[in-house]
Coordinates of C-alpha atoms and ligand atoms in Angstrom, one line a residue:
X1 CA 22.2 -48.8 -65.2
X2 CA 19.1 -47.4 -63.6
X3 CA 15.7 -47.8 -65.0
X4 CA 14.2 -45.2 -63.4
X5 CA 16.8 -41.9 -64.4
X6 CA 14.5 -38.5 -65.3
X7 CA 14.9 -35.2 -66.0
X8 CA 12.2 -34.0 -64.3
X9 CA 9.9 -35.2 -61.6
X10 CA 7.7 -37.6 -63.7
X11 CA 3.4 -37.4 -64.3
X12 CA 2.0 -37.5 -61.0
X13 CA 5.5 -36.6 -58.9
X14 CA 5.3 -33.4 -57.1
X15 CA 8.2 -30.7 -57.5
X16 CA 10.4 -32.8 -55.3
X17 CA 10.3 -35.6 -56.8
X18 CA 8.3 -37.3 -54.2
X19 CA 5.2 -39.7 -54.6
X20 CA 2.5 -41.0 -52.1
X21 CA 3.8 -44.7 -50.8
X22 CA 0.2 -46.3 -51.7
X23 CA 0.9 -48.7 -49.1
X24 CA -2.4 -49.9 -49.7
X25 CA -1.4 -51.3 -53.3
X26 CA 1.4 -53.5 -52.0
X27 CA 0.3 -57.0 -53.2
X28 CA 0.4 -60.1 -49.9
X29 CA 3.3 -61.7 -52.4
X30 CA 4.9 -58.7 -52.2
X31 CA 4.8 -58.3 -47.9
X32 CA 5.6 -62.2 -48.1
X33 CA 9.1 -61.0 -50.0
X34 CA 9.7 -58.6 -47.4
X35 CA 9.0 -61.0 -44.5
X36 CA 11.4 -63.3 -46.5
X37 CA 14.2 -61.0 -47.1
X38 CA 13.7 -59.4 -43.2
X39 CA 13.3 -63.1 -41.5
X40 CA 16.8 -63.9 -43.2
X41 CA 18.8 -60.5 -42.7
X42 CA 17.5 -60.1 -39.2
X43 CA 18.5 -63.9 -38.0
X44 CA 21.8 -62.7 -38.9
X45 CA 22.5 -59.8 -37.9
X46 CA 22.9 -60.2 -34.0
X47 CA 27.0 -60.0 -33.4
X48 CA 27.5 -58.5 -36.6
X49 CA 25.3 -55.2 -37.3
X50 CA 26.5 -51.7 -35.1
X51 CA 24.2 -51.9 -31.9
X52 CA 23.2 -48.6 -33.2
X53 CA 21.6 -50.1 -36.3
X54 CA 20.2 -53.2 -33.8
X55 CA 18.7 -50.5 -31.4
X56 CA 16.8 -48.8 -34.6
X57 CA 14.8 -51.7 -35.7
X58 CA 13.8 -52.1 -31.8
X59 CA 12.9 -48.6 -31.9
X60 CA 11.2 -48.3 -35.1
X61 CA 9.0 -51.3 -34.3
X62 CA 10.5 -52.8 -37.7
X63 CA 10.0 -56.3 -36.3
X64 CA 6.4 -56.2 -37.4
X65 CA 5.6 -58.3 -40.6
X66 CA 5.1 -56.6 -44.4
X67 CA 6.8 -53.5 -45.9
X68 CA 6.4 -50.4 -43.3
X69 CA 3.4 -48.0 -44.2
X70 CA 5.6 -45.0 -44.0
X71 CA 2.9 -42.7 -42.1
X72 CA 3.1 -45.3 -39.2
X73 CA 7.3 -45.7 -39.5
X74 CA 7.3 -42.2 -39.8
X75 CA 6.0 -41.1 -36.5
X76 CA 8.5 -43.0 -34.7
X77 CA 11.2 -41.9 -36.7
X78 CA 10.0 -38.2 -36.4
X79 CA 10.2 -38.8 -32.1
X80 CA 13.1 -40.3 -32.7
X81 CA 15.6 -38.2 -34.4
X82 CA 13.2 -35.8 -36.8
X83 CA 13.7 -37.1 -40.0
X84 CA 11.3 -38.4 -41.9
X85 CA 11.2 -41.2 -45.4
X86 CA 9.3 -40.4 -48.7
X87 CA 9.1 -42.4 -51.9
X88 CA 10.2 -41.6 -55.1
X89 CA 9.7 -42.9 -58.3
X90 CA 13.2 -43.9 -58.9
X91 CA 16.8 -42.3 -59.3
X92 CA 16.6 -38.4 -58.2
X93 CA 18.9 -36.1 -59.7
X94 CA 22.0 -35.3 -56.8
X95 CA 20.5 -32.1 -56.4
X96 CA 17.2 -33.4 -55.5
X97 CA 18.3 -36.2 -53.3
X98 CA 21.3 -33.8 -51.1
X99 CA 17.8 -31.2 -50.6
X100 CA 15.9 -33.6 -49.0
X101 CA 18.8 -35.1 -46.9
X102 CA 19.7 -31.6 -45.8
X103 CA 16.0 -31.4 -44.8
X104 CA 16.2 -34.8 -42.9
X105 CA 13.9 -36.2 -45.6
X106 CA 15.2 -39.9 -46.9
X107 CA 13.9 -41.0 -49.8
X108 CA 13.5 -44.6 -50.7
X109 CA 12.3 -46.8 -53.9
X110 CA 9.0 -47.5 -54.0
X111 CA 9.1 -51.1 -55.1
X112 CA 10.4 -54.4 -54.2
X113 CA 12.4 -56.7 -55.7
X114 CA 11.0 -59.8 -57.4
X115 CA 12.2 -63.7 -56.6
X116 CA 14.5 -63.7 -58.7
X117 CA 16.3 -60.6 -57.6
X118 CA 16.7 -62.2 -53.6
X119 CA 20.3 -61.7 -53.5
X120 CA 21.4 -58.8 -56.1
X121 CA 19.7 -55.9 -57.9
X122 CA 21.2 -52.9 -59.3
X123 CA 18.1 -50.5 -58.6
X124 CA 17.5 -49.9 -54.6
X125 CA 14.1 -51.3 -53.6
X126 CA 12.4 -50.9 -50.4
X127 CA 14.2 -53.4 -48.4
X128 CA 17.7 -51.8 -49.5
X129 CA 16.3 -48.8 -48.3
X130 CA 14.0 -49.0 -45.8
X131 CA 16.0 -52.6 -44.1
X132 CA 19.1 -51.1 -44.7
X133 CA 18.8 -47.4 -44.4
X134 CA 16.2 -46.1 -42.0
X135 CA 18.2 -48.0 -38.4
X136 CA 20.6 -46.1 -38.5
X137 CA 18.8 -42.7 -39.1
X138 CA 17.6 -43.2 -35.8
X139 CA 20.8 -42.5 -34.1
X140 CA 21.0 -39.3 -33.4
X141 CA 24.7 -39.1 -34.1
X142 CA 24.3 -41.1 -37.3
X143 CA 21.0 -38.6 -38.1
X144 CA 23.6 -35.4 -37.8
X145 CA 26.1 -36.9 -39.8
X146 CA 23.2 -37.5 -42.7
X147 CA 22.0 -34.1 -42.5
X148 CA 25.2 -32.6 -43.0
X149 CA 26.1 -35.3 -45.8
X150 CA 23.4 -33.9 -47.3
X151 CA 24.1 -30.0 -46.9
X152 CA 28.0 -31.0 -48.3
X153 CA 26.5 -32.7 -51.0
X154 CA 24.4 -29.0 -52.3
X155 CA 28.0 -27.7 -51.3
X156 CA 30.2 -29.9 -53.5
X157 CA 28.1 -29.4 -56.4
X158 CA 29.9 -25.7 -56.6
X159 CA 33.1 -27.6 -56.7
X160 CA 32.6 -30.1 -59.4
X161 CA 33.5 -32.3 -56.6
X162 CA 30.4 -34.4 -56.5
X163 CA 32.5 -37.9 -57.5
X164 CA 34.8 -37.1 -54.7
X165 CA 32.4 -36.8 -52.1
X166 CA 29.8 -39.5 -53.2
X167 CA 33.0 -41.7 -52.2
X168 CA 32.8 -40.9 -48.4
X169 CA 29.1 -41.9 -49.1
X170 CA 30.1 -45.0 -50.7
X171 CA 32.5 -46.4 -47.9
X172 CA 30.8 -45.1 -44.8
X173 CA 26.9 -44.8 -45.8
X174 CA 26.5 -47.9 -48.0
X175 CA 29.7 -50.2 -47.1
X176 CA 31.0 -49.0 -43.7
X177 CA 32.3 -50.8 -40.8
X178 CA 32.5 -49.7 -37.1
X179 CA 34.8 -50.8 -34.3
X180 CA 32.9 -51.7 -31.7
X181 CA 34.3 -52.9 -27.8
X182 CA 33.5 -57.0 -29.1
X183 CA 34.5 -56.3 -32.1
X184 CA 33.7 -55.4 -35.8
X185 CA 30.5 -54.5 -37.1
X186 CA 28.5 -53.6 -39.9
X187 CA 26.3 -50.3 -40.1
X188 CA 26.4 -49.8 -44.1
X189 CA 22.9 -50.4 -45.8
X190 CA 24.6 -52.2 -48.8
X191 CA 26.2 -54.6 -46.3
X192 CA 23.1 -54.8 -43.7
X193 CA 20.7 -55.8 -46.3
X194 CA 22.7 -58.5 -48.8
X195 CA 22.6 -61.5 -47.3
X196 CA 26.0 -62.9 -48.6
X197 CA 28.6 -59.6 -48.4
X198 CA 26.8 -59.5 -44.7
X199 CA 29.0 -62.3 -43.9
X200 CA 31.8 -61.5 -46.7
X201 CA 32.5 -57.9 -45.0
X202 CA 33.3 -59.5 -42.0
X203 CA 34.7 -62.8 -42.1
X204 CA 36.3 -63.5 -45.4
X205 CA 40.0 -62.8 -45.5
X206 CA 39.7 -61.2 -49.3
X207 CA 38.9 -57.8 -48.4
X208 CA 41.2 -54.8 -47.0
X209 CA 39.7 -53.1 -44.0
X210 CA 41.1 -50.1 -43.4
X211 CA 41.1 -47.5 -40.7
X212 CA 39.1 -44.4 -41.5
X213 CA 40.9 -41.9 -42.9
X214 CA 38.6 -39.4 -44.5
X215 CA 41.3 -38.5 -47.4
X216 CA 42.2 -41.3 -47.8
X217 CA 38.4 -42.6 -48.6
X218 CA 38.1 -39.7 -51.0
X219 CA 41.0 -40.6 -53.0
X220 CA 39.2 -44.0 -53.3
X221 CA 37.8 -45.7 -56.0
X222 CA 35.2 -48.3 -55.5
X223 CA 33.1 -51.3 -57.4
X224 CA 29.4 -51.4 -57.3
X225 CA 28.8 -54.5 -59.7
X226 CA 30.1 -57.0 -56.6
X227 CA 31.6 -57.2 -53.1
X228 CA 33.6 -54.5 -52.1
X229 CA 37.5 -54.9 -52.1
X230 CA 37.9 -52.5 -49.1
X231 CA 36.0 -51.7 -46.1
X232 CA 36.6 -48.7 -43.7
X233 CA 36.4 -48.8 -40.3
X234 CA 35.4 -45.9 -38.4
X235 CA 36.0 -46.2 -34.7
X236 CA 33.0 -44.7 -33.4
X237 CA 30.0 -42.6 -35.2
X238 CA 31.1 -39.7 -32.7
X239 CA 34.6 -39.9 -34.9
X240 CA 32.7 -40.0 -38.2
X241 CA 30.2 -36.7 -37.1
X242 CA 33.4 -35.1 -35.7
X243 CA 35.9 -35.2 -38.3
X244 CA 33.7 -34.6 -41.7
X245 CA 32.0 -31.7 -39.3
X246 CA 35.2 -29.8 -38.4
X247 CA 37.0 -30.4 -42.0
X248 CA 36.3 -27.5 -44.2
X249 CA 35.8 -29.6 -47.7
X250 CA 36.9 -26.8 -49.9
X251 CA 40.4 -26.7 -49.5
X252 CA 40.0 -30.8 -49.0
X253 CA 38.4 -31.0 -52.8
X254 CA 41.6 -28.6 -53.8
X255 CA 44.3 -31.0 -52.4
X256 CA 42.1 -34.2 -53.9
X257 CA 42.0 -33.0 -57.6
X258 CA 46.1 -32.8 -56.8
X259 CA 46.3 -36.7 -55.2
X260 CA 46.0 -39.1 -57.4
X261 CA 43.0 -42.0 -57.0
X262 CA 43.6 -45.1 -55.2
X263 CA 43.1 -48.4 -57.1
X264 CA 40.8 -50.3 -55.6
X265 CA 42.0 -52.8 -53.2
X266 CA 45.6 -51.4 -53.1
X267 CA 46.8 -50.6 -49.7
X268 CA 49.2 -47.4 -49.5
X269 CA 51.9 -45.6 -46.8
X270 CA 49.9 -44.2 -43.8
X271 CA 47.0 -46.8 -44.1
X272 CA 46.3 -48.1 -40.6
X273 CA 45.6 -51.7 -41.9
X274 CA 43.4 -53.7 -39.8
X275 CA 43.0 -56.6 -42.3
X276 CA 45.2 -56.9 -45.2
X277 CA 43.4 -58.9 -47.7
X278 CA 44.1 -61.8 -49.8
X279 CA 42.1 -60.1 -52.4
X280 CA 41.5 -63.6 -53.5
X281 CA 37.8 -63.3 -54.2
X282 CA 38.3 -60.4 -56.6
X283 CA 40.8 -62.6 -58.3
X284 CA 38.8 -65.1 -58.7
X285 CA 36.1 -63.1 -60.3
X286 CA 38.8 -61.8 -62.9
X287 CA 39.8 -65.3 -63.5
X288 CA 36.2 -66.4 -64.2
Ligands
LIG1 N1 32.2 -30.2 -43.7 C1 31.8 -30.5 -45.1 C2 32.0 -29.3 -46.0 O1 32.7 -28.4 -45.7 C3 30.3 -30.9 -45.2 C4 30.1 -32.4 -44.9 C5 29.7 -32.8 -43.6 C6 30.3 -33.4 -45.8 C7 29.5 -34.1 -43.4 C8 30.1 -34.7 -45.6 C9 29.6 -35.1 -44.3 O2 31.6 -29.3 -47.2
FE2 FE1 21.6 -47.2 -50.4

């Protein structure tokens, strides 16, 4: 799937993977499809991102045009919650990628996407990651709940329970929704930066949304060639930070190799159903 997937850190890589940005080597065509991409996410997003993730491009200053030189972005992320973006060449191994997230350390592509690719690539590019990612990480609560993503991550690789957790990843990280007092919103980076499942996570009536439930998303499979059959909802980041702190994941991984998965877009006893979708969409896909 990926193009980038090494070994080892590649020729000029150091031992963490990481790589300079070289901001400086960012073509104008290539600022000009950042501009592109951030002028139509950002006209969006007001009344359906998480204020957290609205507040964060305020405070990072990511209003101002061209891909972010990460020394500048950096700084305010560093006041803001400590953590800090890098660039690596491509895929990381887990290992690599749960170190740097238990040392606050995010690591983003180091390319954008291409005209063509405006609405879907498989690889994450700078917008995916920097656009969609680096809001949230200035939440403090959301920053914690990274961290310790990260330090669960080095812990589950003991367990050979890596595909388990990558789920709670999957459906609060990348796809997650967030009840907020006017209503639902969107904080995941896959949803925040595609333009259409920005709109489909929300208002279409195909998709399940589904309230939190941390086995539950565990026992979860999940698609990652189109939109997402079911969202979770978490009803505050407070919940989220609280509930995956104070659960001891050990026993957790124990019970899940005992459950069996969850087919995507099934809804099961004990779901607190918010939306129970048509799952019309997905059907139509098949169909095609
Ligand atoms: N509490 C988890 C464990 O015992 C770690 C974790 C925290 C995992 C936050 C995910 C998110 O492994
Ligand atoms: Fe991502």
């Amino acid at each position: 799937m990926a193009e980038h997937v090494f070994d080892r850190p590649p020729p000029g890589a150091a031992p963490d993977w990481t790589i300079p940005q070289g901001w400086g080597r960012f073509t104008q065509a290539e600022h000009d499809m950042w501009d592109r991409l951030f002028a139509r996410q950002s006209a969006m997003l007001p009344g359906r991102a998480a204020s957290a993730f609205l507040n964060g491009i305020e405070v990072l200053k990511l209003t101002k045009p061209g891909i972010p030189d990460y020394a500048e972005l950096n700084e305010r992320l560093m006041v803001a919650t400590g953590w800090q973006v890098v660039a690596v060449p491509g895929l990381v191994p887990d290992e690599v990628f749960f170190e740097h997230l238990a040392n606050r350390r995010f690591v983003a592509g180091n390319f954008i996407r291409r005209p063509d690719q405006l609405d879907y690539l498989q690889e994450p590019d700078v917008f995916h990651d920097v656009f969609g990612h680096v809001p949230m990480l200035a939440d403090p609560v959301f920053a914690d709940y990274m961290q310790a993503y990260g330090r669960g991550g080095l812990r589950s690789l003991g367990f050979g329970a890596l595909g388990k957790l990558a789920r709670l990843y999957w459906y609060t990280v990348e796809f997650g929704l967030i009840q907020e007092a006017e209503g639902l919103r969107i904080y995941g980076a896959g949803i925040v930066s595609s333009y259409g499942e920005s709109i489909f996570a929300l208002d279409d009536p195909s998709p399940n949304r589904i309230g939190f439930d941390l086995t539950r998303v565990m026992r979860t499979e999940y698609r990652i060639d189109d939109y997402q059959q079911n969202y979770f909802v978490i009803p505050s980041l407070d919940h989220l930070l609280k509930v995956t702190l104070e659960t001891d994941f050990a026993p957790l991984y124990g019970a899940l190799e005992r459950l069996s998965d969850i087919v995507i877009g099934d809804i099961v006893e004990g779901d607190g159903v918010i939306t129970r979708g048509t799952q019309d969409y997905a059907r139509s896909k098949i169909a095609a």
